[in-house]
Amino acid sequence: CHWLDLKAYHPKQRYYWIIEVKGYPRGYSEAAQRQNYFWQVLGQILGRMTQENACYGICLPDHEFFRKKILNDNLKIARQRLYLTFFLVRKNKEVLKVSPSGKNFIKF
């Protein structure tokens, strides 16, 4: 599909990863943009949850704002119910991951 940011297939385990990606906000107000990006990306991934054999994820820049939002207790329940994985990318290109039931980010 042309509207997906990232779609990858794992042939042995026979499932797809579908990941929505947002870059670092640039614009009139970075704080406002971070807030907008966060809620926008959640809505986008919800709209793409159409495949039974898929794992869904969201990838964002590693920023304290995103970390706090993702690890918030309210979102933790949503992560578990939606089986949603979050990824954070650091400036040095290191990737961190928190699983749907994870309590903290780990190196991926």
PDB file of N, CA and C in Angstrom:
ATOM      1  N   CYS A   1       0.841  -1.188   0.000  1.00  0.00           N
ATOM      2  CA  CYS A   1       0.000   0.000   0.000  1.00  0.00           C
ATOM      3  C   CYS A   1       0.882   1.246   0.000  1.00  0.00           C
ATOM      4  N   HIS A   2       0.551   2.207  -0.790  1.00  0.00           N
ATOM      5  CA  HIS A   2       1.380   3.403  -0.936  1.00  0.00           C
ATOM      6  C   HIS A   2       1.298   4.337   0.263  1.00  0.00           C
ATOM      7  N   TRP A   3       0.319   4.190   1.122  1.00  0.00           N
ATOM      8  CA  TRP A   3       0.149   5.102   2.249  1.00  0.00           C
ATOM      9  C   TRP A   3       0.830   4.630   3.521  1.00  0.00           C
ATOM     10  N   LEU A   4       1.427   3.472   3.501  1.00  0.00           N
ATOM     11  CA  LEU A   4       2.132   2.975   4.682  1.00  0.00           C
ATOM     12  C   LEU A   4       3.539   3.542   4.735  1.00  0.00           C
ATOM     13  N   ASP A   5       4.003   3.875   5.944  1.00  0.00           N
ATOM     14  CA  ASP A   5       5.380   4.337   6.082  1.00  0.00           C
ATOM     15  C   ASP A   5       6.356   3.171   5.996  1.00  0.00           C
ATOM     16  N   LEU A   6       6.032   2.076   6.680  1.00  0.00           N
ATOM     17  CA  LEU A   6       6.926   0.920   6.681  1.00  0.00           C
ATOM     18  C   LEU A   6       6.099  -0.353   6.810  1.00  0.00           C
ATOM     19  N   LYS A   7       6.316  -1.278   5.889  1.00  0.00           N
ATOM     20  CA  LYS A   7       5.660  -2.576   5.936  1.00  0.00           C
ATOM     21  C   LYS A   7       6.710  -3.626   5.593  1.00  0.00           C
ATOM     22  N   ALA A   8       6.921  -4.551   6.509  1.00  0.00           N
ATOM     23  CA  ALA A   8       7.934  -5.591   6.310  1.00  0.00           C
ATOM     24  C   ALA A   8       7.321  -6.955   6.635  1.00  0.00           C
ATOM     25  N   TYR A   9       7.712  -7.969   5.888  1.00  0.00           N
ATOM     26  CA  TYR A   9       7.172  -9.317   6.070  1.00  0.00           C
ATOM     27  C   TYR A   9       8.239 -10.235   6.636  1.00  0.00           C
ATOM     28  N   HIS A  10       7.871 -11.035   7.633  1.00  0.00           N
ATOM     29  CA  HIS A  10       8.770 -12.028   8.213  1.00  0.00           C
ATOM     30  C   HIS A  10       8.349 -13.392   7.671  1.00  0.00           C
ATOM     31  N   PRO A  11       9.095 -13.942   6.690  1.00  0.00           N
ATOM     32  CA  PRO A  11       8.651 -15.155   6.008  1.00  0.00           C
ATOM     33  C   PRO A  11       8.581 -16.402   6.905  1.00  0.00           C
ATOM     34  N   LYS A  12       9.490 -16.526   7.863  1.00  0.00           N
ATOM     35  CA  LYS A  12       9.460 -17.708   8.725  1.00  0.00           C
ATOM     36  C   LYS A  12       8.261 -17.696   9.665  1.00  0.00           C
ATOM     37  N   GLN A  13       8.010 -16.541  10.283  1.00  0.00           N
ATOM     38  CA  GLN A  13       6.917 -16.465  11.247  1.00  0.00           C
ATOM     39  C   GLN A  13       5.605 -16.020  10.609  1.00  0.00           C
ATOM     40  N   ARG A  14       5.654 -15.670   9.345  1.00  0.00           N
ATOM     41  CA  ARG A  14       4.482 -15.354   8.532  1.00  0.00           C
ATOM     42  C   ARG A  14       3.605 -14.233   9.098  1.00  0.00           C
ATOM     43  N   TYR A  15       4.235 -13.133   9.416  1.00  0.00           N
ATOM     44  CA  TYR A  15       3.478 -11.955   9.823  1.00  0.00           C
ATOM     45  C   TYR A  15       4.163 -10.706   9.284  1.00  0.00           C
ATOM     46  N   TYR A  16       3.401  -9.632   9.238  1.00  0.00           N
ATOM     47  CA  TYR A  16       3.894  -8.335   8.790  1.00  0.00           C
ATOM     48  C   TYR A  16       4.129  -7.431   9.984  1.00  0.00           C
ATOM     49  N   TRP A  17       5.088  -6.518   9.826  1.00  0.00           N
ATOM     50  CA  TRP A  17       5.232  -5.372  10.714  1.00  0.00           C
ATOM     51  C   TRP A  17       4.725  -4.186   9.918  1.00  0.00           C
ATOM     52  N   ILE A  18       3.788  -3.464  10.476  1.00  0.00           N
ATOM     53  CA  ILE A  18       3.295  -2.239   9.866  1.00  0.00           C
ATOM     54  C   ILE A  18       3.580  -1.121  10.870  1.00  0.00           C
ATOM     55  N   ILE A  19       4.413  -0.179  10.441  1.00  0.00           N
ATOM     56  CA  ILE A  19       4.897   0.859  11.363  1.00  0.00           C
ATOM     57  C   ILE A  19       4.635   2.239  10.776  1.00  0.00           C
ATOM     58  N   GLU A  20       4.050   3.075  11.591  1.00  0.00           N
ATOM     59  CA  GLU A  20       3.817   4.477  11.242  1.00  0.00           C
ATOM     60  C   GLU A  20       4.976   5.289  11.829  1.00  0.00           C
ATOM     61  N   VAL A  21       5.532   6.206  11.042  1.00  0.00           N
ATOM     62  CA  VAL A  21       6.743   6.935  11.428  1.00  0.00           C
ATOM     63  C   VAL A  21       6.488   8.443  11.391  1.00  0.00           C
ATOM     64  N   LYS A  22       6.994   9.128  12.402  1.00  0.00           N
ATOM     65  CA  LYS A  22       6.980  10.594  12.417  1.00  0.00           C
ATOM     66  C   LYS A  22       8.383  11.084  12.709  1.00  0.00           C
ATOM     67  N   GLY A  23       8.817  12.123  11.989  1.00  0.00           N
ATOM     68  CA  GLY A  23      10.127  12.703  12.208  1.00  0.00           C
ATOM     69  C   GLY A  23      10.102  13.740  13.315  1.00  0.00           C
ATOM     70  N   TYR A  24      11.235  14.384  13.506  1.00  0.00           N
ATOM     71  CA  TYR A  24      11.327  15.411  14.535  1.00  0.00           C
ATOM     72  C   TYR A  24      10.563  16.645  14.080  1.00  0.00           C
ATOM     73  N   PRO A  25       9.685  17.173  14.929  1.00  0.00           N
ATOM     74  CA  PRO A  25       8.867  18.319  14.509  1.00  0.00           C
ATOM     75  C   PRO A  25       9.695  19.577  14.284  1.00  0.00           C
ATOM     76  N   ARG A  26       9.378  20.253  13.228  1.00  0.00           N
ATOM     77  CA  ARG A  26       9.993  21.540  12.929  1.00  0.00           C
ATOM     78  C   ARG A  26       8.850  22.466  12.531  1.00  0.00           C
ATOM     79  N   GLY A  27       8.842  23.622  13.079  1.00  0.00           N
ATOM     80  CA  GLY A  27       7.769  24.531  12.710  1.00  0.00           C
ATOM     81  C   GLY A  27       7.567  25.624  13.723  1.00  0.00           C
ATOM     82  N   TYR A  28       6.360  26.149  13.718  1.00  0.00           N
ATOM     83  CA  TYR A  28       6.049  27.315  14.528  1.00  0.00           C
ATOM     84  C   TYR A  28       6.292  27.087  16.010  1.00  0.00           C
ATOM     85  N   SER A  29       6.031  25.902  16.517  1.00  0.00           N
ATOM     86  CA  SER A  29       6.241  25.604  17.930  1.00  0.00           C
ATOM     87  C   SER A  29       6.513  24.119  18.070  1.00  0.00           C
ATOM     88  N   GLU A  30       7.740  23.775  18.404  1.00  0.00           N
ATOM     89  CA  GLU A  30       8.083  22.357  18.504  1.00  0.00           C
ATOM     90  C   GLU A  30       7.240  21.645  19.551  1.00  0.00           C
ATOM     91  N   ALA A  31       6.948  22.299  20.660  1.00  0.00           N
ATOM     92  CA  ALA A  31       6.146  21.660  21.710  1.00  0.00           C
ATOM     93  C   ALA A  31       4.744  21.342  21.190  1.00  0.00           C
ATOM     94  N   ALA A  32       4.138  22.297  20.501  1.00  0.00           N
ATOM     95  CA  ALA A  32       2.798  22.063  19.940  1.00  0.00           C
ATOM     96  C   ALA A  32       2.852  20.992  18.858  1.00  0.00           C
ATOM     97  N   GLN A  33       3.893  21.010  18.037  1.00  0.00           N
ATOM     98  CA  GLN A  33       4.042  20.015  16.981  1.00  0.00           C
ATOM     99  C   GLN A  33       4.210  18.610  17.560  1.00  0.00           C
ATOM    100  N   ARG A  34       4.982  18.480  18.628  1.00  0.00           N
ATOM    101  CA  ARG A  34       5.154  17.155  19.247  1.00  0.00           C
ATOM    102  C   ARG A  34       3.806  16.610  19.689  1.00  0.00           C
ATOM    103  N   GLN A  35       3.018  17.449  20.329  1.00  0.00           N
ATOM    104  CA  GLN A  35       1.681  17.043  20.779  1.00  0.00           C
ATOM    105  C   GLN A  35       0.821  16.612  19.588  1.00  0.00           C
ATOM    106  N   ASN A  36       0.814  17.424  18.539  1.00  0.00           N
ATOM    107  CA  ASN A  36       0.035  17.108  17.338  1.00  0.00           C
ATOM    108  C   ASN A  36       0.525  15.826  16.676  1.00  0.00           C
ATOM    109  N   TYR A  37       1.839  15.693  16.524  1.00  0.00           N
ATOM    110  CA  TYR A  37       2.399  14.494  15.900  1.00  0.00           C
ATOM    111  C   TYR A  37       1.993  13.251  16.671  1.00  0.00           C
ATOM    112  N   PHE A  38       2.063  13.326  17.991  1.00  0.00           N
ATOM    113  CA  PHE A  38       1.776  12.151  18.804  1.00  0.00           C
ATOM    114  C   PHE A  38       0.346  11.657  18.582  1.00  0.00           C
ATOM    115  N   TRP A  39      -0.622  12.556  18.683  1.00  0.00           N
ATOM    116  CA  TRP A  39      -2.017  12.140  18.519  1.00  0.00           C
ATOM    117  C   TRP A  39      -2.331  11.803  17.074  1.00  0.00           C
ATOM    118  N   GLN A  40      -1.696  12.467  16.145  1.00  0.00           N
ATOM    119  CA  GLN A  40      -1.902  12.175  14.726  1.00  0.00           C
ATOM    120  C   GLN A  40      -1.408  10.772  14.380  1.00  0.00           C
ATOM    121  N   VAL A  41      -0.226  10.412  14.864  1.00  0.00           N
ATOM    122  CA  VAL A  41       0.334   9.108  14.538  1.00  0.00           C
ATOM    123  C   VAL A  41      -0.495   7.976  15.170  1.00  0.00           C
ATOM    124  N   LEU A  42      -1.047   8.213  16.347  1.00  0.00           N
ATOM    125  CA  LEU A  42      -1.933   7.212  16.957  1.00  0.00           C
ATOM    126  C   LEU A  42      -3.176   6.995  16.097  1.00  0.00           C
ATOM    127  N   GLY A  43      -3.762   8.080  15.628  1.00  0.00           N
ATOM    128  CA  GLY A  43      -4.932   7.956  14.763  1.00  0.00           C
ATOM    129  C   GLY A  43      -4.604   7.261  13.459  1.00  0.00           C
ATOM    130  N   GLN A  44      -3.437   7.559  12.900  1.00  0.00           N
ATOM    131  CA  GLN A  44      -3.044   6.938  11.633  1.00  0.00           C
ATOM    132  C   GLN A  44      -2.864   5.430  11.782  1.00  0.00           C
ATOM    133  N   ILE A  45      -2.213   4.992  12.858  1.00  0.00           N
ATOM    134  CA  ILE A  45      -1.984   3.554  13.010  1.00  0.00           C
ATOM    135  C   ILE A  45      -3.304   2.830  13.279  1.00  0.00           C
ATOM    136  N   LEU A  46      -4.201   3.458  14.013  1.00  0.00           N
ATOM    137  CA  LEU A  46      -5.519   2.843  14.249  1.00  0.00           C
ATOM    138  C   LEU A  46      -6.253   2.618  12.928  1.00  0.00           C
ATOM    139  N   GLY A  47      -6.153   3.570  12.034  1.00  0.00           N
ATOM    140  CA  GLY A  47      -6.799   3.445  10.731  1.00  0.00           C
ATOM    141  C   GLY A  47      -6.159   2.405   9.831  1.00  0.00           C
ATOM    142  N   ARG A  48      -4.959   1.983  10.150  1.00  0.00           N
ATOM    143  CA  ARG A  48      -4.248   0.994   9.330  1.00  0.00           C
ATOM    144  C   ARG A  48      -4.317  -0.421   9.919  1.00  0.00           C
ATOM    145  N   MET A  49      -4.958  -0.581  11.039  1.00  0.00           N
ATOM    146  CA  MET A  49      -5.057  -1.899  11.676  1.00  0.00           C
ATOM    147  C   MET A  49      -6.131  -2.723  10.974  1.00  0.00           C
ATOM    148  N   THR A  50      -5.748  -3.257   9.805  1.00  0.00           N
ATOM    149  CA  THR A  50      -6.701  -3.999   8.980  1.00  0.00           C
ATOM    150  C   THR A  50      -6.272  -5.439   8.709  1.00  0.00           C
ATOM    151  N   GLN A  51      -5.070  -5.813   9.102  1.00  0.00           N
ATOM    152  CA  GLN A  51      -4.563  -7.158   8.817  1.00  0.00           C
ATOM    153  C   GLN A  51      -4.505  -7.998  10.082  1.00  0.00           C
ATOM    154  N   GLU A  52      -4.985  -9.222   9.987  1.00  0.00           N
ATOM    155  CA  GLU A  52      -4.940 -10.157  11.117  1.00  0.00           C
ATOM    156  C   GLU A  52      -3.506 -10.598  11.417  1.00  0.00           C
ATOM    157  N   ASN A  53      -2.731 -10.834  10.385  1.00  0.00           N
ATOM    158  CA  ASN A  53      -1.373 -11.365  10.556  1.00  0.00           C
ATOM    159  C   ASN A  53      -0.331 -10.248  10.576  1.00  0.00           C
ATOM    160  N   ALA A  54      -0.565  -9.236  11.402  1.00  0.00           N
ATOM    161  CA  ALA A  54       0.363  -8.104  11.449  1.00  0.00           C
ATOM    162  C   ALA A  54       0.614  -7.668  12.879  1.00  0.00           C
ATOM    163  N   CYS A  55       1.813  -7.162  13.085  1.00  0.00           N
ATOM    164  CA  CYS A  55       2.175  -6.475  14.322  1.00  0.00           C
ATOM    165  C   CYS A  55       2.252  -4.998  13.959  1.00  0.00           C
ATOM    166  N   TYR A  56       1.740  -4.159  14.820  1.00  0.00           N
ATOM    167  CA  TYR A  56       1.681  -2.736  14.524  1.00  0.00           C
ATOM    168  C   TYR A  56       2.584  -1.949  15.463  1.00  0.00           C
ATOM    169  N   GLY A  57       3.212  -0.915  14.901  1.00  0.00           N
ATOM    170  CA  GLY A  57       4.116  -0.101  15.698  1.00  0.00           C
ATOM    171  C   GLY A  57       4.104   1.350  15.271  1.00  0.00           C
ATOM    172  N   ILE A  58       4.631   2.158  16.169  1.00  0.00           N
ATOM    173  CA  ILE A  58       4.810   3.589  15.920  1.00  0.00           C
ATOM    174  C   ILE A  58       6.268   3.919  16.203  1.00  0.00           C
ATOM    175  N   CYS A  59       6.870   4.684  15.306  1.00  0.00           N
ATOM    176  CA  CYS A  59       8.271   5.071  15.446  1.00  0.00           C
ATOM    177  C   CYS A  59       8.355   6.598  15.506  1.00  0.00           C
ATOM    178  N   LEU A  60       9.014   7.082  16.557  1.00  0.00           N
ATOM    179  CA  LEU A  60       9.153   8.516  16.801  1.00  0.00           C
ATOM    180  C   LEU A  60      10.601   8.848  17.158  1.00  0.00           C
ATOM    181  N   PRO A  61      10.979  10.120  17.087  1.00  0.00           N
ATOM    182  CA  PRO A  61      12.310  10.507  17.554  1.00  0.00           C
ATOM    183  C   PRO A  61      12.402  10.313  19.069  1.00  0.00           C
ATOM    184  N   ASP A  62      13.594  10.015  19.546  1.00  0.00           N
ATOM    185  CA  ASP A  62      13.802   9.862  20.986  1.00  0.00           C
ATOM    186  C   ASP A  62      13.791  11.245  21.624  1.00  0.00           C
ATOM    187  N   HIS A  63      12.708  11.542  22.305  1.00  0.00           N
ATOM    188  CA  HIS A  63      12.540  12.823  22.982  1.00  0.00           C
ATOM    189  C   HIS A  63      11.799  12.561  24.286  1.00  0.00           C
ATOM    190  N   GLU A  64      12.146  13.299  25.314  1.00  0.00           N
ATOM    191  CA  GLU A  64      11.537  13.116  26.630  1.00  0.00           C
ATOM    192  C   GLU A  64      10.013  13.193  26.573  1.00  0.00           C
ATOM    193  N   PHE A  65       9.465  14.092  25.763  1.00  0.00           N
ATOM    194  CA  PHE A  65       8.020  14.226  25.631  1.00  0.00           C
ATOM    195  C   PHE A  65       7.393  12.913  25.173  1.00  0.00           C
ATOM    196  N   PHE A  66       7.958  12.315  24.110  1.00  0.00           N
ATOM    197  CA  PHE A  66       7.405  11.065  23.584  1.00  0.00           C
ATOM    198  C   PHE A  66       7.576   9.921  24.585  1.00  0.00           C
ATOM    199  N   ARG A  67       8.743   9.857  25.230  1.00  0.00           N
ATOM    200  CA  ARG A  67       8.966   8.803  26.245  1.00  0.00           C
ATOM    201  C   ARG A  67       7.896   8.845  27.332  1.00  0.00           C
ATOM    202  N   LYS A  68       7.652  10.049  27.869  1.00  0.00           N
ATOM    203  CA  LYS A  68       6.668  10.190  28.941  1.00  0.00           C
ATOM    204  C   LYS A  68       5.270   9.807  28.469  1.00  0.00           C
ATOM    205  N   LYS A  69       4.892  10.256  27.290  1.00  0.00           N
ATOM    206  CA  LYS A  69       3.563   9.932  26.756  1.00  0.00           C
ATOM    207  C   LYS A  69       3.398   8.421  26.579  1.00  0.00           C
ATOM    208  N   ILE A  70       4.394   7.789  26.016  1.00  0.00           N
ATOM    209  CA  ILE A  70       4.309   6.362  25.705  1.00  0.00           C
ATOM    210  C   ILE A  70       4.272   5.517  26.967  1.00  0.00           C
ATOM    211  N   LEU A  71       5.065   5.884  27.973  1.00  0.00           N
ATOM    212  CA  LEU A  71       5.136   5.094  29.200  1.00  0.00           C
ATOM    213  C   LEU A  71       4.056   5.470  30.219  1.00  0.00           C
ATOM    214  N   ASN A  72       3.243   6.458  29.903  1.00  0.00           N
ATOM    215  CA  ASN A  72       2.147   6.867  30.775  1.00  0.00           C
ATOM    216  C   ASN A  72       1.213   5.674  31.017  1.00  0.00           C
ATOM    217  N   ASP A  73       0.731   5.536  32.246  1.00  0.00           N
ATOM    218  CA  ASP A  73      -0.132   4.403  32.596  1.00  0.00           C
ATOM    219  C   ASP A  73      -1.365   4.294  31.703  1.00  0.00           C
ATOM    220  N   ASN A  74      -1.963   5.411  31.329  1.00  0.00           N
ATOM    221  CA  ASN A  74      -3.154   5.365  30.463  1.00  0.00           C
ATOM    222  C   ASN A  74      -2.828   4.772  29.104  1.00  0.00           C
ATOM    223  N   LEU A  75      -1.695   5.171  28.529  1.00  0.00           N
ATOM    224  CA  LEU A  75      -1.327   4.638  27.219  1.00  0.00           C
ATOM    225  C   LEU A  75      -0.866   3.193  27.340  1.00  0.00           C
ATOM    226  N   LYS A  76      -0.341   2.811  28.498  1.00  0.00           N
ATOM    227  CA  LYS A  76       0.094   1.426  28.695  1.00  0.00           C
ATOM    228  C   LYS A  76      -1.076   0.465  28.488  1.00  0.00           C
ATOM    229  N   ILE A  77      -2.242   0.825  28.993  1.00  0.00           N
ATOM    230  CA  ILE A  77      -3.428  -0.005  28.811  1.00  0.00           C
ATOM    231  C   ILE A  77      -3.792  -0.079  27.326  1.00  0.00           C
ATOM    232  N   ALA A  78      -3.741   1.053  26.652  1.00  0.00           N
ATOM    233  CA  ALA A  78      -4.038   1.077  25.217  1.00  0.00           C
ATOM    234  C   ALA A  78      -3.015   0.249  24.438  1.00  0.00           C
ATOM    235  N   ARG A  79      -1.719   0.370  24.797  1.00  0.00           N
ATOM    236  CA  ARG A  79      -0.685  -0.427  24.116  1.00  0.00           C
ATOM    237  C   ARG A  79      -0.995  -1.908  24.236  1.00  0.00           C
ATOM    238  N   GLN A  80      -1.388  -2.340  25.427  1.00  0.00           N
ATOM    239  CA  GLN A  80      -1.676  -3.749  25.650  1.00  0.00           C
ATOM    240  C   GLN A  80      -2.905  -4.201  24.870  1.00  0.00           C
ATOM    241  N   ARG A  81      -3.961  -3.441  24.926  1.00  0.00           N
ATOM    242  CA  ARG A  81      -5.202  -3.840  24.254  1.00  0.00           C
ATOM    243  C   ARG A  81      -5.080  -3.823  22.740  1.00  0.00           C
ATOM    244  N   LEU A  82      -4.307  -2.870  22.221  1.00  0.00           N
ATOM    245  CA  LEU A  82      -4.109  -2.788  20.774  1.00  0.00           C
ATOM    246  C   LEU A  82      -2.915  -3.604  20.303  1.00  0.00           C
ATOM    247  N   TYR A  83      -2.161  -4.164  21.225  1.00  0.00           N
ATOM    248  CA  TYR A  83      -0.909  -4.873  20.953  1.00  0.00           C
ATOM    249  C   TYR A  83      -0.018  -3.990  20.062  1.00  0.00           C
ATOM    250  N   LEU A  84       0.294  -2.804  20.581  1.00  0.00           N
ATOM    251  CA  LEU A  84       1.015  -1.773  19.844  1.00  0.00           C
ATOM    252  C   LEU A  84       2.417  -1.585  20.420  1.00  0.00           C
ATOM    253  N   THR A  85       3.410  -1.678  19.557  1.00  0.00           N
ATOM    254  CA  THR A  85       4.811  -1.496  19.932  1.00  0.00           C
ATOM    255  C   THR A  85       5.254  -0.094  19.543  1.00  0.00           C
ATOM    256  N   PHE A  86       6.056   0.527  20.405  1.00  0.00           N
ATOM    257  CA  PHE A  86       6.625   1.844  20.093  1.00  0.00           C
ATOM    258  C   PHE A  86       8.132   1.734  19.939  1.00  0.00           C
ATOM    259  N   PHE A  87       8.650   2.480  18.969  1.00  0.00           N
ATOM    260  CA  PHE A  87      10.083   2.567  18.720  1.00  0.00           C
ATOM    261  C   PHE A  87      10.490   4.035  18.824  1.00  0.00           C
ATOM    262  N   LEU A  88      11.670   4.282  19.388  1.00  0.00           N
ATOM    263  CA  LEU A  88      12.259   5.618  19.418  1.00  0.00           C
ATOM    264  C   LEU A  88      13.609   5.543  18.734  1.00  0.00           C
ATOM    265  N   VAL A  89      13.913   6.527  17.914  1.00  0.00           N
ATOM    266  CA  VAL A  89      15.193   6.567  17.202  1.00  0.00           C
ATOM    267  C   VAL A  89      16.009   7.724  17.752  1.00  0.00           C
ATOM    268  N   ARG A  90      17.211   7.392  18.207  1.00  0.00           N
ATOM    269  CA  ARG A  90      18.125   8.408  18.724  1.00  0.00           C
ATOM    270  C   ARG A  90      18.878   9.077  17.586  1.00  0.00           C
ATOM    271  N   LYS A  91      19.481  10.215  17.867  1.00  0.00           N
ATOM    272  CA  LYS A  91      20.239  10.938  16.838  1.00  0.00           C
ATOM    273  C   LYS A  91      21.391  10.112  16.279  1.00  0.00           C
ATOM    274  N   ASN A  92      21.956   9.213  17.112  1.00  0.00           N
ATOM    275  CA  ASN A  92      23.050   8.361  16.636  1.00  0.00           C
ATOM    276  C   ASN A  92      22.520   7.123  15.892  1.00  0.00           C
ATOM    277  N   LYS A  93      21.217   7.096  15.600  1.00  0.00           N
ATOM    278  CA  LYS A  93      20.508   6.057  14.851  1.00  0.00           C
ATOM    279  C   LYS A  93      20.246   4.782  15.656  1.00  0.00           C
ATOM    280  N   GLU A  94      20.553   4.794  16.939  1.00  0.00           N
ATOM    281  CA  GLU A  94      20.215   3.679  17.804  1.00  0.00           C
ATOM    282  C   GLU A  94      18.694   3.637  17.964  1.00  0.00           C
ATOM    283  N   VAL A  95      18.131   2.430  17.976  1.00  0.00           N
ATOM    284  CA  VAL A  95      16.684   2.272  18.083  1.00  0.00           C
ATOM    285  C   VAL A  95      16.337   1.637  19.428  1.00  0.00           C
ATOM    286  N   LEU A  96      15.346   2.212  20.080  1.00  0.00           N
ATOM    287  CA  LEU A  96      14.827   1.696  21.345  1.00  0.00           C
ATOM    288  C   LEU A  96      13.410   1.198  21.095  1.00  0.00           C
ATOM    289  N   LYS A  97      12.991   0.221  21.887  1.00  0.00           N
ATOM    290  CA  LYS A  97      11.681  -0.380  21.681  1.00  0.00           C
ATOM    291  C   LYS A  97      11.005  -0.621  23.024  1.00  0.00           C
ATOM    292  N   VAL A  98       9.692  -0.407  23.075  1.00  0.00           N
ATOM    293  CA  VAL A  98       8.903  -0.826  24.227  1.00  0.00           C
ATOM    294  C   VAL A  98       7.758  -1.670  23.667  1.00  0.00           C
ATOM    295  N   SER A  99       7.647  -2.871  24.173  1.00  0.00           N
ATOM    296  CA  SER A  99       6.619  -3.799  23.716  1.00  0.00           C
ATOM    297  C   SER A  99       5.260  -3.386  24.269  1.00  0.00           C
ATOM    298  N   PRO A 100       4.194  -3.982  23.781  1.00  0.00           N
ATOM    299  CA  PRO A 100       2.858  -3.626  24.266  1.00  0.00           C
ATOM    300  C   PRO A 100       2.703  -3.732  25.787  1.00  0.00           C
ATOM    301  N   SER A 101       3.364  -4.686  26.404  1.00  0.00           N
ATOM    302  CA  SER A 101       3.254  -4.830  27.858  1.00  0.00           C
ATOM    303  C   SER A 101       4.517  -4.378  28.589  1.00  0.00           C
ATOM    304  N   GLY A 102       5.468  -3.793  27.834  1.00  0.00           N
ATOM    305  CA  GLY A 102       6.730  -3.369  28.421  1.00  0.00           C
ATOM    306  C   GLY A 102       6.597  -2.203  29.383  1.00  0.00           C
ATOM    307  N   LYS A 103       7.515  -2.166  30.356  1.00  0.00           N
ATOM    308  CA  LYS A 103       7.512  -1.091  31.341  1.00  0.00           C
ATOM    309  C   LYS A 103       8.541  -0.010  31.016  1.00  0.00           C
ATOM    310  N   ASN A 104       9.488  -0.332  30.112  1.00  0.00           N
ATOM    311  CA  ASN A 104      10.527   0.601  29.767  1.00  0.00           C
ATOM    312  C   ASN A 104      11.073   0.287  28.373  1.00  0.00           C
ATOM    313  N   PHE A 105      11.822   1.228  27.825  1.00  0.00           N
ATOM    314  CA  PHE A 105      12.439   1.031  26.515  1.00  0.00           C
ATOM    315  C   PHE A 105      13.711   0.202  26.645  1.00  0.00           C
ATOM    316  N   ILE A 106      13.950  -0.648  25.651  1.00  0.00           N
ATOM    317  CA  ILE A 106      15.180  -1.425  25.569  1.00  0.00           C
ATOM    318  C   ILE A 106      15.792  -1.206  24.187  1.00  0.00           C
ATOM    319  N   LYS A 107      17.098  -1.466  24.076  1.00  0.00           N
ATOM    320  CA  LYS A 107      17.749  -1.351  22.762  1.00  0.00           C
ATOM    321  C   LYS A 107      17.205  -2.450  21.865  1.00  0.00           C
ATOM    322  N   PHE A 108      16.991  -2.076  20.610  1.00  0.00           N
ATOM    323  CA  PHE A 108      16.403  -3.001  19.640  1.00  0.00           C
ATOM    324  C   PHE A 108      17.444  -3.374  18.619  1.00  0.00           C
TER     325      PHE A 108
END
